[in-house]
């Protein structure tokens, strides 16, 4: 048992140390920034008074989420990927989709969740500075594929 993480090896500890990404007032003004946090590209959104950080590349096929629009679906704020319009909740990283009961085609489509698909990271505000701490949640998240290895760099031509 290692409840406080004190037995983590130093490299792991370093990987999950928070990183300064910018001034609070600047990010509030621009409403989004990109940053590299311990070799992982993330996008930080400021939306309706809250900061949200997630992997920058869409879990579906690596699209550039920092270029998407934020819209509400079923009362939940989502980033809409500019490539194929997948909807990802800012709060949890869930992929949302609409479904309809095939036995009742007249029914209204309902919003459903595919589960967490995009890795969400923690944003901390301290004395006017914004920090991001990478998620250490021990589950396989689809966006991990594009956040690591040869896929992790976004070409500058977007
Ligand atoms: Fe984002 Fe396809 S790459 S929806």
mmCIF file of C-alpha atoms and ligand atoms in Angstrom:
data_model
loop_
_atom_site.group_PDB
_atom_site.id
_atom_site.type_symbol
_atom_site.label_atom_id
_atom_site.label_comp_id
_atom_site.label_asym_id
_atom_site.label_seq_id
_atom_site.Cartn_x
_atom_site.Cartn_y
_atom_site.Cartn_z
ATOM 1 C CA UNK A 1 0.000 0.000 0.000
ATOM 2 C CA UNK A 2 1.233 3.470 -0.864
ATOM 3 C CA UNK A 3 -1.587 5.857 0.014
ATOM 4 C CA UNK A 4 0.373 9.095 -0.342
ATOM 5 C CA UNK A 5 2.416 8.070 -3.361
ATOM 6 C CA UNK A 6 5.633 8.390 -1.362
ATOM 7 C CA UNK A 7 6.940 5.121 -2.767
ATOM 8 C CA UNK A 8 6.594 6.228 -6.397
ATOM 9 C CA UNK A 9 9.859 6.233 -8.253
ATOM 10 C CA UNK A 10 11.279 9.736 -8.815
ATOM 11 C CA UNK A 11 10.631 9.615 -12.572
ATOM 12 C CA UNK A 12 6.929 8.852 -12.055
ATOM 13 C CA UNK A 13 6.683 11.580 -9.435
ATOM 14 C CA UNK A 14 8.242 14.072 -11.839
ATOM 15 C CA UNK A 15 5.813 13.063 -14.627
ATOM 16 C CA UNK A 16 2.864 13.989 -12.421
ATOM 17 C CA UNK A 17 4.220 17.202 -10.941
ATOM 18 C CA UNK A 18 2.117 20.226 -11.882
ATOM 19 C CA UNK A 19 3.429 22.494 -14.644
ATOM 20 C CA UNK A 20 2.865 26.226 -15.068
ATOM 21 C CA UNK A 21 1.075 26.907 -18.373
ATOM 22 C CA UNK A 22 0.193 30.597 -18.238
ATOM 23 C CA UNK A 23 -1.357 33.561 -16.488
ATOM 24 C CA UNK A 24 -4.989 33.253 -15.437
ATOM 25 C CA UNK A 25 -5.958 36.590 -16.982
ATOM 26 C CA UNK A 26 -4.350 35.712 -20.320
ATOM 27 C CA UNK A 27 -6.144 32.362 -20.592
ATOM 28 C CA UNK A 28 -9.435 33.929 -19.576
ATOM 29 C CA UNK A 29 -8.986 36.454 -22.361
ATOM 30 C CA UNK A 30 -7.988 33.990 -25.093
ATOM 31 C CA UNK A 31 -10.388 31.276 -23.766
ATOM 32 C CA UNK A 32 -7.973 28.526 -24.835
ATOM 33 C CA UNK A 33 -4.287 27.801 -25.001
ATOM 34 C CA UNK A 34 -2.137 24.841 -25.869
ATOM 35 C CA UNK A 35 0.750 23.639 -23.766
ATOM 36 C CA UNK A 36 3.229 20.807 -23.482
ATOM 37 C CA UNK A 37 3.086 19.250 -20.031
ATOM 38 C CA UNK A 38 5.860 16.733 -19.444
ATOM 39 C CA UNK A 39 6.040 15.856 -23.117
ATOM 40 C CA UNK A 40 2.253 15.566 -23.488
ATOM 41 C CA UNK A 41 0.357 18.099 -25.612
ATOM 42 C CA UNK A 42 -2.758 19.433 -23.940
ATOM 43 C CA UNK A 43 -5.347 22.098 -24.619
ATOM 44 C CA UNK A 44 -6.700 24.249 -21.817
ATOM 45 C CA UNK A 45 -10.121 25.822 -22.277
ATOM 46 C CA UNK A 46 -11.715 28.567 -20.250
ATOM 47 C CA UNK A 47 -15.477 28.189 -20.579
ATOM 48 C CA UNK A 48 -18.230 29.709 -18.462
ATOM 49 C CA UNK A 49 -15.967 30.497 -15.551
ATOM 50 C CA UNK A 50 -14.118 27.159 -15.445
ATOM 51 C CA UNK A 51 -10.845 25.830 -16.743
ATOM 52 C CA UNK A 52 -10.625 22.421 -18.410
ATOM 53 C CA UNK A 53 -7.572 20.584 -19.702
ATOM 54 C CA UNK A 54 -7.507 17.542 -21.976
ATOM 55 C CA UNK A 55 -5.283 15.769 -24.472
ATOM 56 C CA UNK A 56 -5.061 17.972 -27.529
ATOM 57 C CA UNK A 57 -5.629 15.247 -30.135
ATOM 58 C CA UNK A 58 -9.097 13.775 -30.546
ATOM 59 C CA UNK A 59 -9.490 10.164 -29.459
ATOM 60 C CA UNK A 60 -11.229 9.258 -32.734
ATOM 61 C CA UNK A 61 -8.494 9.917 -35.234
ATOM 62 C CA UNK A 62 -6.154 12.512 -33.798
ATOM 63 C CA UNK A 63 -7.977 15.703 -34.826
ATOM 64 C CA UNK A 64 -6.816 19.054 -33.381
ATOM 65 C CA UNK A 65 -9.281 19.793 -30.576
ATOM 66 C CA UNK A 66 -7.810 23.236 -29.933
ATOM 67 C CA UNK A 67 -9.351 24.285 -33.266
ATOM 68 C CA UNK A 68 -12.861 23.044 -32.429
ATOM 69 C CA UNK A 69 -15.932 24.952 -31.268
ATOM 70 C CA UNK A 70 -17.482 24.565 -27.835
ATOM 71 C CA UNK A 71 -21.201 23.770 -27.892
ATOM 72 C CA UNK A 72 -23.752 22.456 -25.413
ATOM 73 C CA UNK A 73 -25.392 19.061 -25.955
ATOM 74 C CA UNK A 74 -27.887 17.719 -23.477
ATOM 75 C CA UNK A 75 -26.873 20.537 -21.134
ATOM 76 C CA UNK A 76 -23.208 19.543 -21.215
ATOM 77 C CA UNK A 77 -20.421 21.708 -22.624
ATOM 78 C CA UNK A 78 -18.526 19.827 -25.319
ATOM 79 C CA UNK A 79 -15.640 20.479 -27.633
ATOM 80 C CA UNK A 80 -16.675 19.529 -31.160
ATOM 81 C CA UNK A 81 -13.756 18.061 -33.068
ATOM 82 C CA UNK A 82 -13.214 19.974 -36.319
ATOM 83 C CA UNK A 83 -12.437 16.798 -38.290
ATOM 84 C CA UNK A 84 -15.509 14.562 -37.921
ATOM 85 C CA UNK A 85 -17.596 16.500 -35.383
ATOM 86 C CA UNK A 86 -17.296 14.089 -32.480
ATOM 87 C CA UNK A 87 -18.527 15.669 -29.265
ATOM 88 C CA UNK A 88 -16.413 15.410 -26.128
ATOM 89 C CA UNK A 89 -17.511 16.737 -22.740
ATOM 90 C CA UNK A 90 -15.139 19.275 -21.240
ATOM 91 C CA UNK A 91 -15.837 18.090 -17.711
ATOM 92 C CA UNK A 92 -15.264 14.342 -18.061
ATOM 93 C CA UNK A 93 -13.887 13.567 -21.540
ATOM 94 C CA UNK A 94 -16.902 11.425 -22.427
ATOM 95 C CA UNK A 95 -17.801 10.929 -26.062
ATOM 96 C CA UNK A 96 -21.455 11.799 -26.639
ATOM 97 C CA UNK A 97 -23.661 10.503 -29.415
ATOM 98 C CA UNK A 98 -27.331 10.448 -30.256
ATOM 99 C CA UNK A 99 -29.232 7.202 -30.419
ATOM 100 C CA UNK A 100 -32.731 6.213 -31.360
ATOM 101 C CA UNK A 101 -34.684 3.112 -30.486
ATOM 102 C CA UNK A 102 -34.886 1.153 -33.788
ATOM 103 C CA UNK A 103 -38.118 -0.403 -32.602
ATOM 104 C CA UNK A 104 -39.618 3.040 -32.214
ATOM 105 C CA UNK A 105 -38.344 5.236 -35.076
ATOM 106 C CA UNK A 106 -40.777 7.980 -34.124
ATOM 107 C CA UNK A 107 -39.076 8.423 -30.753
ATOM 108 C CA UNK A 108 -36.860 11.456 -30.230
ATOM 109 C CA UNK A 109 -33.113 10.750 -30.472
ATOM 110 C CA UNK A 110 -31.489 10.629 -27.052
ATOM 111 C CA UNK A 111 -28.009 11.734 -26.055
ATOM 112 C CA UNK A 112 -25.889 8.865 -24.774
ATOM 113 C CA UNK A 113 -22.328 8.475 -23.547
ATOM 114 C CA UNK A 114 -19.680 6.164 -24.961
ATOM 115 C CA UNK A 115 -17.777 6.542 -21.678
ATOM 116 C CA UNK A 116 -14.572 8.433 -21.083
ATOM 117 C CA UNK A 117 -12.635 8.641 -24.327
ATOM 118 C CA UNK A 118 -10.485 11.748 -23.927
ATOM 119 C CA UNK A 119 -8.075 12.037 -21.026
ATOM 120 C CA UNK A 120 -8.853 14.977 -18.778
ATOM 121 C CA UNK A 121 -6.107 16.638 -16.751
ATOM 122 C CA UNK A 122 -6.314 18.748 -13.619
ATOM 123 C CA UNK A 123 -6.142 22.533 -13.772
ATOM 124 C CA UNK A 124 -5.112 24.480 -10.681
ATOM 125 C CA UNK A 125 -5.310 28.223 -10.216
ATOM 126 C CA UNK A 126 -2.815 29.678 -7.778
ATOM 127 C CA UNK A 127 -2.254 33.371 -7.261
ATOM 128 C CA UNK A 128 -3.119 34.283 -10.854
ATOM 129 C CA UNK A 129 -1.121 31.428 -12.348
ATOM 130 C CA UNK A 130 -2.506 28.342 -14.073
ATOM 131 C CA UNK A 131 -0.959 24.915 -13.597
ATOM 132 C CA UNK A 132 -1.787 21.571 -15.205
ATOM 133 C CA UNK A 133 -1.252 18.198 -13.568
ATOM 134 C CA UNK A 134 -1.419 15.194 -15.882
ATOM 135 C CA UNK A 135 -4.033 12.558 -15.152
ATOM 136 C CA UNK A 136 -2.630 9.549 -13.344
ATOM 137 C CA UNK A 137 -5.867 7.577 -13.599
ATOM 138 C CA UNK A 138 -4.906 3.948 -14.196
ATOM 139 C CA UNK A 139 -7.195 3.161 -17.103
ATOM 140 C CA UNK A 140 -6.611 2.926 -20.808
ATOM 141 C CA UNK A 141 -8.069 6.020 -22.432
ATOM 142 C CA UNK A 142 -8.516 6.126 -26.207
ATOM 143 C CA UNK A 143 -6.808 9.520 -26.497
ATOM 144 C CA UNK A 144 -3.620 8.024 -24.985
ATOM 145 C CA UNK A 145 -2.883 6.524 -28.379
ATOM 146 C CA UNK A 146 -2.462 9.957 -29.973
ATOM 147 C CA UNK A 147 -0.805 11.515 -26.930
ATOM 148 C CA UNK A 148 2.186 9.214 -27.046
ATOM 149 C CA UNK A 149 4.702 7.842 -29.508
ATOM 150 C CA UNK A 150 4.862 8.940 -33.116
ATOM 151 C CA UNK A 151 1.388 10.488 -33.141
ATOM 152 C CA UNK A 152 1.885 12.977 -30.362
ATOM 153 C CA UNK A 153 3.185 15.932 -32.373
ATOM 154 C CA UNK A 154 0.614 18.136 -34.080
ATOM 155 C CA UNK A 155 1.975 19.325 -37.410
ATOM 156 C CA UNK A 156 2.255 23.119 -37.468
ATOM 157 C CA UNK A 157 0.349 23.258 -40.772
ATOM 158 C CA UNK A 158 -3.116 23.048 -39.131
HETATM 159 FE FE1 LIG B 1 -12.014 13.975 -34.098
HETATM 160 FE FE2 LIG B 1 -12.564 12.289 -36.042
HETATM 161 S S1 LIG B 1 -10.644 13.021 -35.431
HETATM 162 S S2 LIG B 1 -13.924 13.363 -34.801
#
